[in-house]
GROMACS .gro file of C-alpha atoms in nm:
model
  249
    1MET     CA    1  -0.082  -1.036   1.395
    2SER     CA    2  -0.374  -0.959   1.162
    3VAL     CA    3  -0.607  -1.239   1.059
    4LEU     CA    4  -0.598  -1.368   0.700
    5ILE     CA    5  -0.950  -1.354   0.556
    6SER     CA    6  -1.072  -1.523   0.237
    7ASN     CA    7  -1.221  -1.318  -0.043
    8HIS     CA    8  -1.339  -1.594  -0.274
    9ARG     CA    9  -1.525  -1.354  -0.502
   10GLY     CA   10  -1.215  -1.144  -0.560
   11GLY     CA   11  -0.970  -1.431  -0.600
   12TYR     CA   12  -0.749  -1.326  -0.310
   13ASP     CA   13  -0.710  -1.340   0.067
   14PHE     CA   14  -0.638  -1.032   0.278
   15LEU     CA   15  -0.502  -0.934   0.616
   16SER     CA   16  -0.757  -0.764   0.838
   17GLY     CA   17  -0.671  -0.398   0.876
   18ILE     CA   18  -0.864  -0.084   0.958
   19ALA     CA   19  -1.177   0.067   0.803
   20PRO     CA   20  -1.012   0.231   0.498
   21TYR     CA   21  -0.771  -0.048   0.400
   22SER     CA   22  -0.641  -0.397   0.468
   23GLY     CA   23  -0.287  -0.488   0.571
   24GLY     CA   24  -0.212  -0.672   0.249
   25VAL     CA   25  -0.343  -0.919  -0.007
   26VAL     CA   26  -0.227  -1.249  -0.156
   27ALA     CA   27  -0.369  -1.423  -0.462
   28ARG     CA   28  -0.562  -1.744  -0.409
   29LYS     CA   29  -0.480  -2.065  -0.596
   30ARG     CA   30  -0.528  -2.030  -0.972
   31TYR     CA   31  -0.515  -1.650  -0.951
   32GLU     CA   32  -0.237  -1.396  -0.974
   33ILE     CA   33  -0.208  -1.029  -0.883
   34VAL     CA   34  -0.110  -0.783  -1.156
   35HIS     CA   35   0.024  -0.435  -1.077
   36VAL     CA   36  -0.068  -0.139  -1.296
   37THR     CA   37   0.087   0.210  -1.287
   38LEU     CA   38  -0.084   0.505  -1.452
   39MET     CA   39   0.135   0.702  -1.694
   40GLY     CA   40  -0.032   1.015  -1.562
   41MET     CA   41  -0.206   1.043  -1.224
   42LEU     CA   42  -0.578   1.112  -1.211
   43PRO     CA   43  -0.795   1.264  -0.934
   44TRP     CA   44  -0.885   0.960  -0.729
   45ARG     CA   45  -1.253   0.942  -0.824
   46GLU     CA   46  -1.163   0.974  -1.193
   47GLY     CA   47  -0.893   0.719  -1.129
   48PHE     CA   48  -1.151   0.469  -1.009
   49ASP     CA   49  -1.348   0.532  -1.327
   50ARG     CA   50  -1.029   0.441  -1.516
   51ILE     CA   51  -0.993   0.124  -1.309
   52ASP     CA   52  -1.353   0.031  -1.384
   53GLU     CA   53  -1.298   0.089  -1.755
   54TYR     CA   54  -0.977  -0.114  -1.751
   55LEU     CA   55  -1.132  -0.410  -1.566
   56LYS     CA   56  -1.434  -0.418  -1.797
   57ALA     CA   57  -1.204  -0.416  -2.099
   58HIS     CA   58  -1.038  -0.728  -1.956
   59ASP     CA   59  -1.375  -0.896  -1.879
   60LEU     CA   60  -1.317  -0.858  -1.506
   61GLY     CA   61  -1.543  -0.726  -1.231
   62ARG     CA   62  -1.475  -0.463  -0.968
   63GLU     CA   63  -1.430  -0.736  -0.708
   64CYS     CA   64  -1.088  -0.809  -0.866
   65LEU     CA   65  -0.949  -0.478  -0.740
   66CYS     CA   66  -0.717  -0.561  -0.450
   67GLY     CA   67  -0.473  -0.271  -0.414
   68VAL     CA   68  -0.473   0.106  -0.457
   69GLU     CA   69  -0.186   0.357  -0.448
   70LEU     CA   70  -0.267   0.724  -0.395
   71ARG     CA   71  -0.062   1.044  -0.400
   72SER     CA   72  -0.170   1.344  -0.193
   73PRO     CA   73  -0.083   1.717  -0.209
   74GLU     CA   74   0.036   1.743   0.153
   75PRO     CA   75   0.037   1.538   0.472
   76PHE     CA   76  -0.299   1.517   0.647
   77SER     CA   77  -0.370   1.599   1.007
   78MET     CA   78  -0.507   1.299   1.195
   79GLU     CA   79  -0.855   1.449   1.165
   80GLY     CA   80  -0.812   1.527   0.795
   81PHE     CA   81  -0.694   1.172   0.726
   82ASP     CA   82  -0.997   1.033   0.909
   83ASP     CA   83  -1.227   1.254   0.702
   84PHE     CA   84  -1.072   1.142   0.373
   85ASN     CA   85  -1.075   0.778   0.479
   86ALA     CA   86  -1.444   0.796   0.566
   87ARG     CA   87  -1.528   0.922   0.216
   88TYR     CA   88  -1.297   0.667   0.056
   89ARG     CA   89  -1.451   0.381   0.256
   90VAL     CA   90  -1.804   0.483   0.153
   91PHE     CA   91  -1.693   0.480  -0.210
   92LEU     CA   92  -1.555   0.126  -0.180
   93GLU     CA   93  -1.880   0.021  -0.014
   94GLU     CA   94  -2.069   0.163  -0.314
   95TRP     CA   95  -1.852  -0.062  -0.531
   96GLU     CA   96  -1.967  -0.353  -0.311
   97LEU     CA   97  -1.612  -0.456  -0.224
   98MET     CA   98  -1.654  -0.525   0.148
   99VAL     CA   99  -1.626  -0.881   0.280
  100ASP     CA  100  -1.849  -0.927   0.586
  101GLY     CA  101  -1.792  -0.563   0.673
  102GLU     CA  102  -1.412  -0.586   0.633
  103ASN     CA  103  -1.229  -0.376   0.376
  104PRO     CA  104  -1.014  -0.616   0.169
  105VAL     CA  105  -0.833  -0.361  -0.050
  106ALA     CA  106  -0.473  -0.278   0.041
  107ARG     CA  107  -0.361   0.085   0.009
  108THR     CA  108  -0.061   0.316   0.008
  109ASN     CA  109  -0.113   0.693   0.025
  110VAL     CA  110   0.195   0.917   0.032
  111VAL     CA  111   0.295   1.277  -0.049
  112PRO     CA  112   0.566   1.336  -0.313
  113PHE     CA  113   0.825   1.592  -0.204
  114ALA     CA  114   0.830   1.738  -0.556
  115ASN     CA  115   0.556   1.753  -0.819
  116ALA     CA  116   0.285   1.664  -0.570
  117PRO     CA  117  -0.068   1.674  -0.716
  118GLU     CA  118  -0.318   1.945  -0.629
  119GLU     CA  119  -0.564   1.689  -0.495
  120VAL     CA  120  -0.555   1.324  -0.391
  121CYS     CA  121  -0.482   1.122  -0.704
  122LEU     CA  122  -0.465   0.762  -0.815
  123TYR     CA  123  -0.108   0.660  -0.897
  124ALA     CA  124  -0.138   0.281  -0.937
  125PHE     CA  125  -0.360  -0.018  -0.861
  126SER     CA  126  -0.347  -0.397  -0.839
  127TYR     CA  127  -0.601  -0.655  -0.944
  128THR     CA  128  -0.645  -1.031  -0.965
  129VAL     CA  129  -0.682  -1.239  -1.278
  130PRO     CA  130  -0.725  -1.615  -1.324
  131CYS     CA  131  -0.405  -1.796  -1.417
  132ALA     CA  132  -0.241  -2.137  -1.419
  133ASP     CA  133  -0.086  -2.243  -1.092
  134GLY     CA  134   0.226  -2.047  -1.003
  135GLY     CA  135   0.406  -1.890  -0.713
  136ALA     CA  136   0.217  -1.667  -0.472
  137THR     CA  137   0.173  -1.304  -0.578
  138PHE     CA  138   0.092  -1.038  -0.318
  139VAL     CA  139   0.083  -0.674  -0.214
  140VAL     CA  140   0.174  -0.549   0.133
  141ALA     CA  141  -0.006  -0.225   0.217
  142GLY     CA  142   0.186   0.087   0.310
  143GLY     CA  143   0.272   0.111   0.677
  144GLY     CA  144   0.446   0.373   0.889
  145GLU     CA  145   0.584   0.388   1.242
  146VAL     CA  146   0.248   0.380   1.421
  147ASN     CA  147   0.220   0.119   1.696
  148GLY     CA  148  -0.156   0.084   1.726
  149GLY     CA  149  -0.438   0.321   1.629
  150LEU     CA  150  -0.381   0.648   1.445
  151ARG     CA  151  -0.300   0.867   1.746
  152ASP     CA  152   0.000   1.087   1.822
  153GLU     CA  153   0.094   0.883   2.127
  154ASN     CA  154   0.127   0.571   1.909
  155ILE     CA  155   0.385   0.723   1.672
  156VAL     CA  156   0.729   0.579   1.743
  157CYS     CA  157   0.964   0.857   1.861
  158PHE     CA  158   0.688   1.114   1.811
  159GLY     CA  159   0.823   1.456   1.714
  160GLU     CA  160   1.179   1.329   1.667
  161SER     CA  161   1.382   1.288   1.349
  162SER     CA  162   1.740   1.246   1.471
  163PRO     CA  163   1.940   0.959   1.313
  164ASP     CA  164   1.876   0.743   1.621
  165ALA     CA  165   1.504   0.819   1.612
  166MET     CA  166   1.485   0.743   1.240
  167GLU     CA  167   1.658   0.410   1.294
  168GLU     CA  168   1.402   0.323   1.561
  169LYS     CA  169   1.116   0.425   1.333
  170ALA     CA  170   1.259   0.226   1.042
  171GLY     CA  171   1.318  -0.076   1.264
  172PHE     CA  172   0.954  -0.072   1.369
  173VAL     CA  173   0.837  -0.048   1.006
  174MET     CA  174   1.065  -0.332   0.899
  175GLY     CA  175   0.913  -0.540   1.177
  176LEU     CA  176   0.568  -0.451   1.049
  177MET     CA  177   0.665  -0.561   0.696
  178ASP     CA  178   0.799  -0.889   0.840
  179LEU     CA  179   0.469  -0.951   1.021
  180ARG     CA  180   0.259  -0.875   0.715
  181LEU     CA  181   0.466  -1.102   0.492
  182LYS     CA  182   0.432  -1.379   0.749
  183GLY     CA  183   0.059  -1.318   0.775
  184LEU     CA  184   0.024  -1.353   0.397
  185GLY     CA  185   0.221  -1.676   0.404
  186VAL     CA  186   0.515  -1.546   0.199
  187GLY     CA  187   0.871  -1.437   0.267
  188TRP     CA  188   1.121  -1.175   0.157
  189ASN     CA  189   1.248  -1.414  -0.109
  190ARG     CA  190   0.919  -1.359  -0.297
  191VAL     CA  191   0.936  -0.978  -0.290
  192THR     CA  192   0.993  -0.813  -0.629
  193MET     CA  193   0.953  -0.447  -0.524
  194THR     CA  194   1.053  -0.278  -0.198
  195ASN     CA  195   0.941   0.085  -0.170
  196VAL     CA  196   1.055   0.327   0.100
  197TYR     CA  197   0.881   0.662   0.153
  198THR     CA  198   1.076   0.920   0.353
  199VAL     CA  199   1.264   1.248   0.311
  200HIS     CA  200   1.529   1.149   0.565
  201PRO     CA  201   1.873   0.999   0.491
  202LEU     CA  202   1.858   0.629   0.415
  203ARG     CA  203   2.211   0.490   0.384
  204ASP     CA  204   2.263   0.384   0.747
  205ILE     CA  205   1.907   0.250   0.769
  206VAL     CA  206   1.952   0.044   0.454
  207GLU     CA  207   2.288  -0.098   0.563
  208LYS     CA  208   2.203  -0.163   0.928
  209LEU     CA  209   1.835  -0.253   0.925
  210MET     CA  210   1.708  -0.342   0.580
  211LEU     CA  211   1.965  -0.541   0.386
  212PRO     CA  212   2.033  -0.793   0.667
  213ARG     CA  213   1.661  -0.883   0.679
  214MET     CA  214   1.567  -0.872   0.311
  215SER     CA  215   1.721  -1.201   0.198
  216SER     CA  216   1.739  -1.229  -0.182
  217ALA     CA  217   1.493  -0.939  -0.220
  218SER     CA  218   1.795  -0.712  -0.169
  219LEU     CA  219   1.925  -0.823  -0.510
  220LYS     CA  220   1.625  -0.652  -0.671
  221GLY     CA  221   1.712  -0.323  -0.506
  222ILE     CA  222   1.522  -0.074  -0.294
  223THR     CA  223   1.317   0.206  -0.449
  224TRP     CA  224   1.346   0.531  -0.251
  225CYS     CA  225   1.037   0.740  -0.323
  226TYR     CA  226   1.137   1.081  -0.190
  227SER     CA  227   0.803   1.140  -0.025
  228HIS     CA  228   0.632   1.210   0.304
  229PRO     CA  229   0.400   0.952   0.462
  230PRO     CA  230   0.034   1.060   0.455
  231ILE     CA  231   0.006   1.202   0.809
  232VAL     CA  232   0.192   1.490   0.972
  233ASP     CA  233   0.460   1.362   1.218
  234ILE     CA  234   0.495   1.019   1.053
  235GLU     CA  235   0.839   1.010   0.894
  236PHE     CA  236   0.899   0.661   0.749
  237GLU     CA  237   0.678   0.431   0.546
  238MET     CA  238   0.723   0.119   0.335
  239ASP     CA  239   0.523  -0.109   0.112
  240LEU     CA  240   0.612  -0.430  -0.073
  241ARG     CA  241   0.486  -0.645  -0.352
  242GLY     CA  242   0.569  -0.971  -0.522
  243VAL     CA  243   0.426  -0.991  -0.875
  244VAL     CA  244   0.531  -1.132  -1.210
  245ARG     CA  245   0.339  -0.881  -1.424
  246GLU     CA  246   0.379  -0.503  -1.415
  247GLU     CA  247   0.185  -0.283  -1.658
  248VAL     CA  248   0.180   0.089  -1.739
  249ILE     CA  249  -0.131   0.246  -1.890
   0.00000   0.00000   0.00000
């Protein structure tokens, strides 16, 4: 399981992840996480300018940024994903967001089946704001069926997409979501949004694998984003969040 690391400056703790993103974030005491969706996507660098403008307008610093959601034009190769991640990581370093060399910002990056952008774009973001004490708010980063580092041999049922293979992939991802929730110190009962990213049939997966494990989160529904995960040959991805404020700008 990933280690939970404190980000006092940002008002949240985060699960250690990989260079371009963390495994998830949870607000610290007297803070909450707010989720913001853009009415219209922006190229990701312009999107970060919009985030900066938004945070300044709310008298907040860049360190409050804790989650980013991107949309890409097509799935990356492993090498292409590494190249993009390297540029993205450098940008976050320029914003001085690293915590002892660790990237605290959670991320989801998927490819819409229809109406995909022409370049990588910002779709949504999350940030922290001081608040009175309340229940924990959090964001679980997007995760697909990759058991270990980003290599073909670590993809569950690599090259397969039969119903049995998809159930195995989805089962792995549900396990990953369970681990990340546990690592953040929260449970399914605190989840307010469950997103699934795949172009494969979902009914059997939902009935057999998801609903039995989701507790009361199932009452809030499951959002099926008809999208590809960010890397070629990854077929199933999820992310979660538990927030009390959702905004659209």
